[in-house]
N, CA, C and O of each residue as an XYZ file, in Angstrom:
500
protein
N      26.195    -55.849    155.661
C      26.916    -56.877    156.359
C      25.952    -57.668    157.207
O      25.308    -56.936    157.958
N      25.662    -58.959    157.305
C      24.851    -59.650    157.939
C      25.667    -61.127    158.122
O      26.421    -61.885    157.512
N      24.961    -60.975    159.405
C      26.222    -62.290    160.227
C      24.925    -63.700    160.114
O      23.700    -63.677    159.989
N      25.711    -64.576    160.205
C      24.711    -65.665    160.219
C      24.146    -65.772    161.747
O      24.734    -65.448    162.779
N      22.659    -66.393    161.579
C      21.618    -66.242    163.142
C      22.062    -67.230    163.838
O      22.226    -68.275    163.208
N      22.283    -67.234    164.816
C      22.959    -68.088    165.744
C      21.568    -68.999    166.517
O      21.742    -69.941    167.290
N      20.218    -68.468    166.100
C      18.722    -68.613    166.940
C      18.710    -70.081    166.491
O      17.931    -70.692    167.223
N      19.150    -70.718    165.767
C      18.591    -72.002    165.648
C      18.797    -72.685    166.476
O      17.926    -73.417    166.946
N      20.776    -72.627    167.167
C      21.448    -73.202    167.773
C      20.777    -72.981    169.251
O      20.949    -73.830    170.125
N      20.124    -71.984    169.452
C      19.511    -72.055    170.727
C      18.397    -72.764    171.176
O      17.893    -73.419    170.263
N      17.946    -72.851    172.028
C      16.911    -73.358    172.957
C      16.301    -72.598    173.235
O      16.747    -71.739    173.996
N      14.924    -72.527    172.743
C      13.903    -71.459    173.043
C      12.703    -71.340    174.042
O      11.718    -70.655    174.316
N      13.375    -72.376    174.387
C      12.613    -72.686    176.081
C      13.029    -73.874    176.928
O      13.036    -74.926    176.288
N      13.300    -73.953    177.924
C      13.787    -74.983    179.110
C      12.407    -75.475    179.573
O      11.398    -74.861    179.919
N      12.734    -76.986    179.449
C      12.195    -77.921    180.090
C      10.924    -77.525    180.916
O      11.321    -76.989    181.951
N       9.873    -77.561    180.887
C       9.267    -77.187    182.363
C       8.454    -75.940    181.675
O       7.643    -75.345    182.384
N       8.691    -75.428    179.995
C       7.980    -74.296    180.279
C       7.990    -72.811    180.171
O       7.229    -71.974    179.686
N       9.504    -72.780    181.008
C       9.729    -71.114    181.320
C      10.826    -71.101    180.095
O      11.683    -71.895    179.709
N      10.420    -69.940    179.720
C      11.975    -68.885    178.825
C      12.353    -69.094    179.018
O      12.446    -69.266    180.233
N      13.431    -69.530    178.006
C      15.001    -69.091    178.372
C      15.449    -67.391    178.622
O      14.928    -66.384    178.142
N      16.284    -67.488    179.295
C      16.592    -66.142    179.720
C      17.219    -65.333    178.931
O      17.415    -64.189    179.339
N      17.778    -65.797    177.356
C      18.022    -65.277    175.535
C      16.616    -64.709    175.386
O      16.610    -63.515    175.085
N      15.343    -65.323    175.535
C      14.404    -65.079    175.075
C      13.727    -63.784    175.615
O      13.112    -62.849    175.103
N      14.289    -64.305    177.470
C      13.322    -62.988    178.146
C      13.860    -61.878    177.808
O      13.192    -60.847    177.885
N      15.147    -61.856    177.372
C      16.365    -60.608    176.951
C      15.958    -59.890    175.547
O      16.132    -58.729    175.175
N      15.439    -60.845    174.996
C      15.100    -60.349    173.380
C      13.684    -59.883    173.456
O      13.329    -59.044    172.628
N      12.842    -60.310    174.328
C      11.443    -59.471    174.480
C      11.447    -58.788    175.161
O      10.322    -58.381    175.452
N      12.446    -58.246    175.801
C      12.632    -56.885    176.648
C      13.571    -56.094    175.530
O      13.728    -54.895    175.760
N      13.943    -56.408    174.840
C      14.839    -55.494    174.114
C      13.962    -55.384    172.713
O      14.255    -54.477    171.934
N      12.881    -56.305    172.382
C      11.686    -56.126    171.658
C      10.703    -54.877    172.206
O      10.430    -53.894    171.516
N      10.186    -55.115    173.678
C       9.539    -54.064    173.651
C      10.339    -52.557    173.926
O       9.784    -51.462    174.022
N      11.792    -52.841    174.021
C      12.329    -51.308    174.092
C      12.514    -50.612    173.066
O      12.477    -49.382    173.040
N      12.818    -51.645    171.749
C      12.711    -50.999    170.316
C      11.161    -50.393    170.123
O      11.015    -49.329    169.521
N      10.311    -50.932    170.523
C       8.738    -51.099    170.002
C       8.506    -49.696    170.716
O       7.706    -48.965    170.132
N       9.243    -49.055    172.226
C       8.967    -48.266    172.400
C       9.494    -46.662    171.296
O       9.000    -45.647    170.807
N      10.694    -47.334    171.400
C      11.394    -46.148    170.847
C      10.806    -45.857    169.151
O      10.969    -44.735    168.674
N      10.200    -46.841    168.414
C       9.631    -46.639    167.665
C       9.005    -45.659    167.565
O       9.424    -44.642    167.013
N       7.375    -45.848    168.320
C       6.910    -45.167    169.361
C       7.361    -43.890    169.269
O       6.919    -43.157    168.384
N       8.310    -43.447    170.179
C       8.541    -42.044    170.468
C       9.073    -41.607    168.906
O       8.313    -40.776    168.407
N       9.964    -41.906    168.222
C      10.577    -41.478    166.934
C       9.104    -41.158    166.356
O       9.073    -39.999    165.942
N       7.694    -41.932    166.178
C       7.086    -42.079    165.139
C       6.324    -40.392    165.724
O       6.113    -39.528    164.874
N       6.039    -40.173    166.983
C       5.617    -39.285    167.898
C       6.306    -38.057    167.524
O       5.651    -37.024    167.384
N       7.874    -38.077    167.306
C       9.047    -36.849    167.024
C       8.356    -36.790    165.442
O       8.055    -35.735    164.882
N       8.226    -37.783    165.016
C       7.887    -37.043    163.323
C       6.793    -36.805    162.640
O       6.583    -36.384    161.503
N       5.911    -37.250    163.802
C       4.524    -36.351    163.487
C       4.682    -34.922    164.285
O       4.024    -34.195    163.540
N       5.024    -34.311    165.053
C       5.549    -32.979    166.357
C       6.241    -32.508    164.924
O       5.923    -31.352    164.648
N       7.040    -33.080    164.029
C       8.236    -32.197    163.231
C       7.399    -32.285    162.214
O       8.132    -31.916    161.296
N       6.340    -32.525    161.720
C       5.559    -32.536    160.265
C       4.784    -31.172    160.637
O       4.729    -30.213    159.867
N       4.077    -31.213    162.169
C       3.608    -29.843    162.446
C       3.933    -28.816    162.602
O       3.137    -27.904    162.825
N       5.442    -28.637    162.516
C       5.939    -27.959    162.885
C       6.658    -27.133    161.222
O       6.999    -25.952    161.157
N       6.718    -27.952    160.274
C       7.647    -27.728    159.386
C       5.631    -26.501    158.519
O       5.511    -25.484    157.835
N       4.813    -27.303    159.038
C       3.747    -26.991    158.505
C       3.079    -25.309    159.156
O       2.447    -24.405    158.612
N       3.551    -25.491    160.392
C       3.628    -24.001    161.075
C       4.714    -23.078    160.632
O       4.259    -21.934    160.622
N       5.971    -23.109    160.258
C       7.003    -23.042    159.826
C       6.459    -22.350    157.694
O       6.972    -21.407    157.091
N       5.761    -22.940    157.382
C       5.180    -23.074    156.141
C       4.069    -21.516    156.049
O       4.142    -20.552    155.287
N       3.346    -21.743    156.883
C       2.466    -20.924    156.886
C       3.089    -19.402    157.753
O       2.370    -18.403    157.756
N       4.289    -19.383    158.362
C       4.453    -17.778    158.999
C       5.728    -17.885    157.618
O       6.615    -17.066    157.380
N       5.563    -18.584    157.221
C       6.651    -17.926    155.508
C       5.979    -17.356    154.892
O       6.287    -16.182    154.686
N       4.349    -18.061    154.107
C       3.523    -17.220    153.744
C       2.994    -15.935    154.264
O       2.605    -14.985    153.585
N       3.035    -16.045    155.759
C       2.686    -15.029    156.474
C       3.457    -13.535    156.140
O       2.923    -12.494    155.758
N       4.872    -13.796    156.415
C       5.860    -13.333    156.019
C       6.091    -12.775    154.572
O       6.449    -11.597    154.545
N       5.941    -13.449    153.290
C       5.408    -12.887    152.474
C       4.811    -11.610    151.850
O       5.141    -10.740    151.044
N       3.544    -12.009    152.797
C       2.548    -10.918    152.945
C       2.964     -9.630    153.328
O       2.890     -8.521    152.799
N       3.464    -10.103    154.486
C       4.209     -8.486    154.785
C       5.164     -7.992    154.084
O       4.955     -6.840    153.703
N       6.160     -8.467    153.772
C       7.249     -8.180    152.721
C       6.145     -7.163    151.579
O       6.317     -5.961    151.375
N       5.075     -7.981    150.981
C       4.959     -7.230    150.070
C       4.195     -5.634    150.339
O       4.383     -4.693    149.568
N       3.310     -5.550    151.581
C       2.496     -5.161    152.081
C       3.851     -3.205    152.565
O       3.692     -1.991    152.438
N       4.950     -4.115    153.081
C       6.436     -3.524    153.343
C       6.921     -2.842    151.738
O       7.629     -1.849    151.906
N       6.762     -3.064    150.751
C       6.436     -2.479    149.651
C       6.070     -1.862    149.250
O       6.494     -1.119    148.365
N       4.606     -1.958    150.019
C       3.848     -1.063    148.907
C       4.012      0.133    150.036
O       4.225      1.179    149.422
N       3.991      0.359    151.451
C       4.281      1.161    152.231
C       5.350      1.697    151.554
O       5.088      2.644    150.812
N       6.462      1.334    151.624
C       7.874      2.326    151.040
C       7.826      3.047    149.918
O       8.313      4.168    149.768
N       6.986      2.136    148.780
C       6.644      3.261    147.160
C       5.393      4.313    148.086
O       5.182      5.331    147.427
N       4.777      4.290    149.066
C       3.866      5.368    149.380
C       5.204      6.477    149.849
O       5.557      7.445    149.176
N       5.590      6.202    150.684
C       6.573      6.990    151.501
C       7.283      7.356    150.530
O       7.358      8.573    150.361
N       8.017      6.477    149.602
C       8.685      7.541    148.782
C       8.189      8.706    147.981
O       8.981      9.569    147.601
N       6.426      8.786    147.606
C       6.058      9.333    146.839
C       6.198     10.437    147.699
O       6.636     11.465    147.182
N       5.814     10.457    149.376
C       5.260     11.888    150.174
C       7.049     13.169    149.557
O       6.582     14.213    150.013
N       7.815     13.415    149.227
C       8.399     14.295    148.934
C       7.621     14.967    147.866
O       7.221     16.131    147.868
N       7.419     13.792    146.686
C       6.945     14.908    145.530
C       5.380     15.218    146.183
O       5.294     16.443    146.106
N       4.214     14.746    146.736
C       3.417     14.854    146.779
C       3.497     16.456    148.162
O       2.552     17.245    148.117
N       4.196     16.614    148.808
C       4.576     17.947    149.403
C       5.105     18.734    148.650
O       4.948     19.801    149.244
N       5.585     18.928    147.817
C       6.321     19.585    146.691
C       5.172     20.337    146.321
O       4.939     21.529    146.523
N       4.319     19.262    145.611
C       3.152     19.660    144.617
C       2.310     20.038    145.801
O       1.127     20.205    145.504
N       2.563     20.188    146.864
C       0.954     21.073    147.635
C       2.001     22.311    148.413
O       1.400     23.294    148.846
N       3.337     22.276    148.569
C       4.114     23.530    148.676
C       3.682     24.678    147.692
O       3.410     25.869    147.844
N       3.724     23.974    146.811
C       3.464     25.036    145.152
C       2.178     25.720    145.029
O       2.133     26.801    144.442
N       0.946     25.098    145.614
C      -0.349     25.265    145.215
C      -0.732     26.081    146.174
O      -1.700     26.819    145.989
N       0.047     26.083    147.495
C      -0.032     26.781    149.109
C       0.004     27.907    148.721
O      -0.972     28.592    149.022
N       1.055     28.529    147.952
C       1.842     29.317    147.895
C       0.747     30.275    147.438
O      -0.062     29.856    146.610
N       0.625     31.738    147.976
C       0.005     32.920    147.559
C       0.659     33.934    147.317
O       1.876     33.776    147.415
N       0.252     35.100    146.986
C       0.521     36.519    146.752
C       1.393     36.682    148.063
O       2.584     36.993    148.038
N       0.922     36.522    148.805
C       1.710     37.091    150.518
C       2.324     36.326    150.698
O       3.065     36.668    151.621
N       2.621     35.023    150.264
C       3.954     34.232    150.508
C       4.416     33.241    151.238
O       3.909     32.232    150.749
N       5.015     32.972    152.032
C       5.219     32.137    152.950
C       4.143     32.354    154.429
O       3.443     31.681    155.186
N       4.531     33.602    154.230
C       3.828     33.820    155.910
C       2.033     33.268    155.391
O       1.727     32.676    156.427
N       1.415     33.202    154.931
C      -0.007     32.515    154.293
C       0.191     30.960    154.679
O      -0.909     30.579    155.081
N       0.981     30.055    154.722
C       1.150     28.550    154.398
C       1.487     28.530    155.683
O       1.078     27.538    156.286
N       2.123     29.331    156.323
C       2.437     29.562    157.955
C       0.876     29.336    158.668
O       0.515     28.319    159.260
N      -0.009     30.686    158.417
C      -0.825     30.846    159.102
C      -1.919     29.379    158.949
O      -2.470     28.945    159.961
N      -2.119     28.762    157.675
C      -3.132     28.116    157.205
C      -2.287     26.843    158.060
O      -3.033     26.272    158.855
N      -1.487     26.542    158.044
C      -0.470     24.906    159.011
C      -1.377     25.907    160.620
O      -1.708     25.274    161.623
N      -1.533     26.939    160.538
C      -1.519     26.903    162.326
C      -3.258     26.783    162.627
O      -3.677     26.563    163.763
N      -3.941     26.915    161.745
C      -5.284     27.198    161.631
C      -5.613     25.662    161.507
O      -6.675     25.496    162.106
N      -5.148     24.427    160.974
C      -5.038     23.204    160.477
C      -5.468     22.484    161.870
O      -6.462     21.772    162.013
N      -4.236     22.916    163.156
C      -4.538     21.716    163.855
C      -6.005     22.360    164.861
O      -6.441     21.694    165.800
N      -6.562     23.602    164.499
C      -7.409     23.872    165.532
C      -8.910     22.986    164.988
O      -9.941     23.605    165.249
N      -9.044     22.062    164.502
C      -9.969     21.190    163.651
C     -10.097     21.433    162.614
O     -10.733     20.616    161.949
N      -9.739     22.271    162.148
C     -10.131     22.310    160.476
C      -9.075     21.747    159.484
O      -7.872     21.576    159.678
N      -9.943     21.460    158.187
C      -9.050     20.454    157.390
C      -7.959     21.698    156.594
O      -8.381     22.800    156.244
N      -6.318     21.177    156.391
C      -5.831     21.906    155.562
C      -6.273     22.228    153.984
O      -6.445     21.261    153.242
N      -6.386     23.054    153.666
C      -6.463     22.745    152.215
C      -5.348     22.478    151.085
O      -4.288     23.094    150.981
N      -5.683     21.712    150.481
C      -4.793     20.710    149.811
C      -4.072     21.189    148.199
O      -2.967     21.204    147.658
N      -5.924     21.651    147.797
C      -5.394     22.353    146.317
C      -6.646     23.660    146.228
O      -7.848     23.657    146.493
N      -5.691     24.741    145.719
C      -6.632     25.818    145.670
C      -6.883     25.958    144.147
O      -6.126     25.665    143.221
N      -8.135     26.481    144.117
C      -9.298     26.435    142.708
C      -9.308     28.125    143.143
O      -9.439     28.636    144.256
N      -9.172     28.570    142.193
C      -9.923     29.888    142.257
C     -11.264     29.843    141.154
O     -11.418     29.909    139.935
N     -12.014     29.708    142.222
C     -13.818     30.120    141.430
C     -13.660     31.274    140.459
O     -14.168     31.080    139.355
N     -13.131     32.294    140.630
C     -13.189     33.252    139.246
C     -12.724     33.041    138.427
O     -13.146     33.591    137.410
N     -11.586     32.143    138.316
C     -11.464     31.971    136.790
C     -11.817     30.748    136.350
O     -11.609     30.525    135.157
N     -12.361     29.789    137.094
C     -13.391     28.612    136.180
C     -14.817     29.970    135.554
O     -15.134     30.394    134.442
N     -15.092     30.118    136.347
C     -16.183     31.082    136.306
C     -15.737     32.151    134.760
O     -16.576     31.902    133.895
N     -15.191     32.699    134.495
C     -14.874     33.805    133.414
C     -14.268     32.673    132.361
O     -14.630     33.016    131.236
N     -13.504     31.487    132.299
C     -13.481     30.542    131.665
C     -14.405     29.679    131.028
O     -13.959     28.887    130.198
N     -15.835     29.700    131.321
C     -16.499     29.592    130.990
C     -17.513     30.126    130.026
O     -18.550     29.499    129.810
């Protein structure tokens, strides 16, 4: 919709020089657009950086998600992987052995994990 300009019909300056006071109105309302330009052009460079920070903790995010993955397939494995060193613990004397060796563990020494018996690689040979 566009109205016809009424600017012709005006007088764009009085006698003598000075503005008309249409004119001083329209270059004050010129430089208030010119400002607000301005600030809008200011808001959408602030929102380009932002969509771009926004961009990069998604990727960020990502990362962890998958990272959150691979943690949970570890964790799920620790049941069977206690299972299989319950079994290998296990001696002639029984429980009370896997008892003593957990209490011997935290005084610095490493638990042992999987037992080899040297005599029968040894006679296997």
């Amino acid at each position: 919709m566009h109205r016809p300009s009424t600017l012709a019909s005006r007088p764009s300056a009085l006698p003598g020089g000075r503005a008309a006071p249409s004119t001083q109105s329209a270059t004050l309302r010129l430089l208030e657009k010119r400002q607000e330009w301005e600030a809008i052009a200011a808001l959408d460079e602030a929102t380009e950086e932002i969509v771009k920070s926004l961009e990069q903790l998604a990727a960020q995010g990502n990362i962890m998600a998958d990272g959150g993955r691979a943690v949970a397939s570890v964790m799920n494995n620790w049941p069977n992987v206690l299972r299989v060193i319950s079994l290998f613990a296990k001696d002639s004397s029984g429980s009370a052995a896997v008892e003593a060796k957990e209490e011997t563990a935290g005084d610095g020494e490493l638990p042992r994990l999987v037992r080899i018996d040297a005599n029968s690689l040894a006679q296997g040979n």
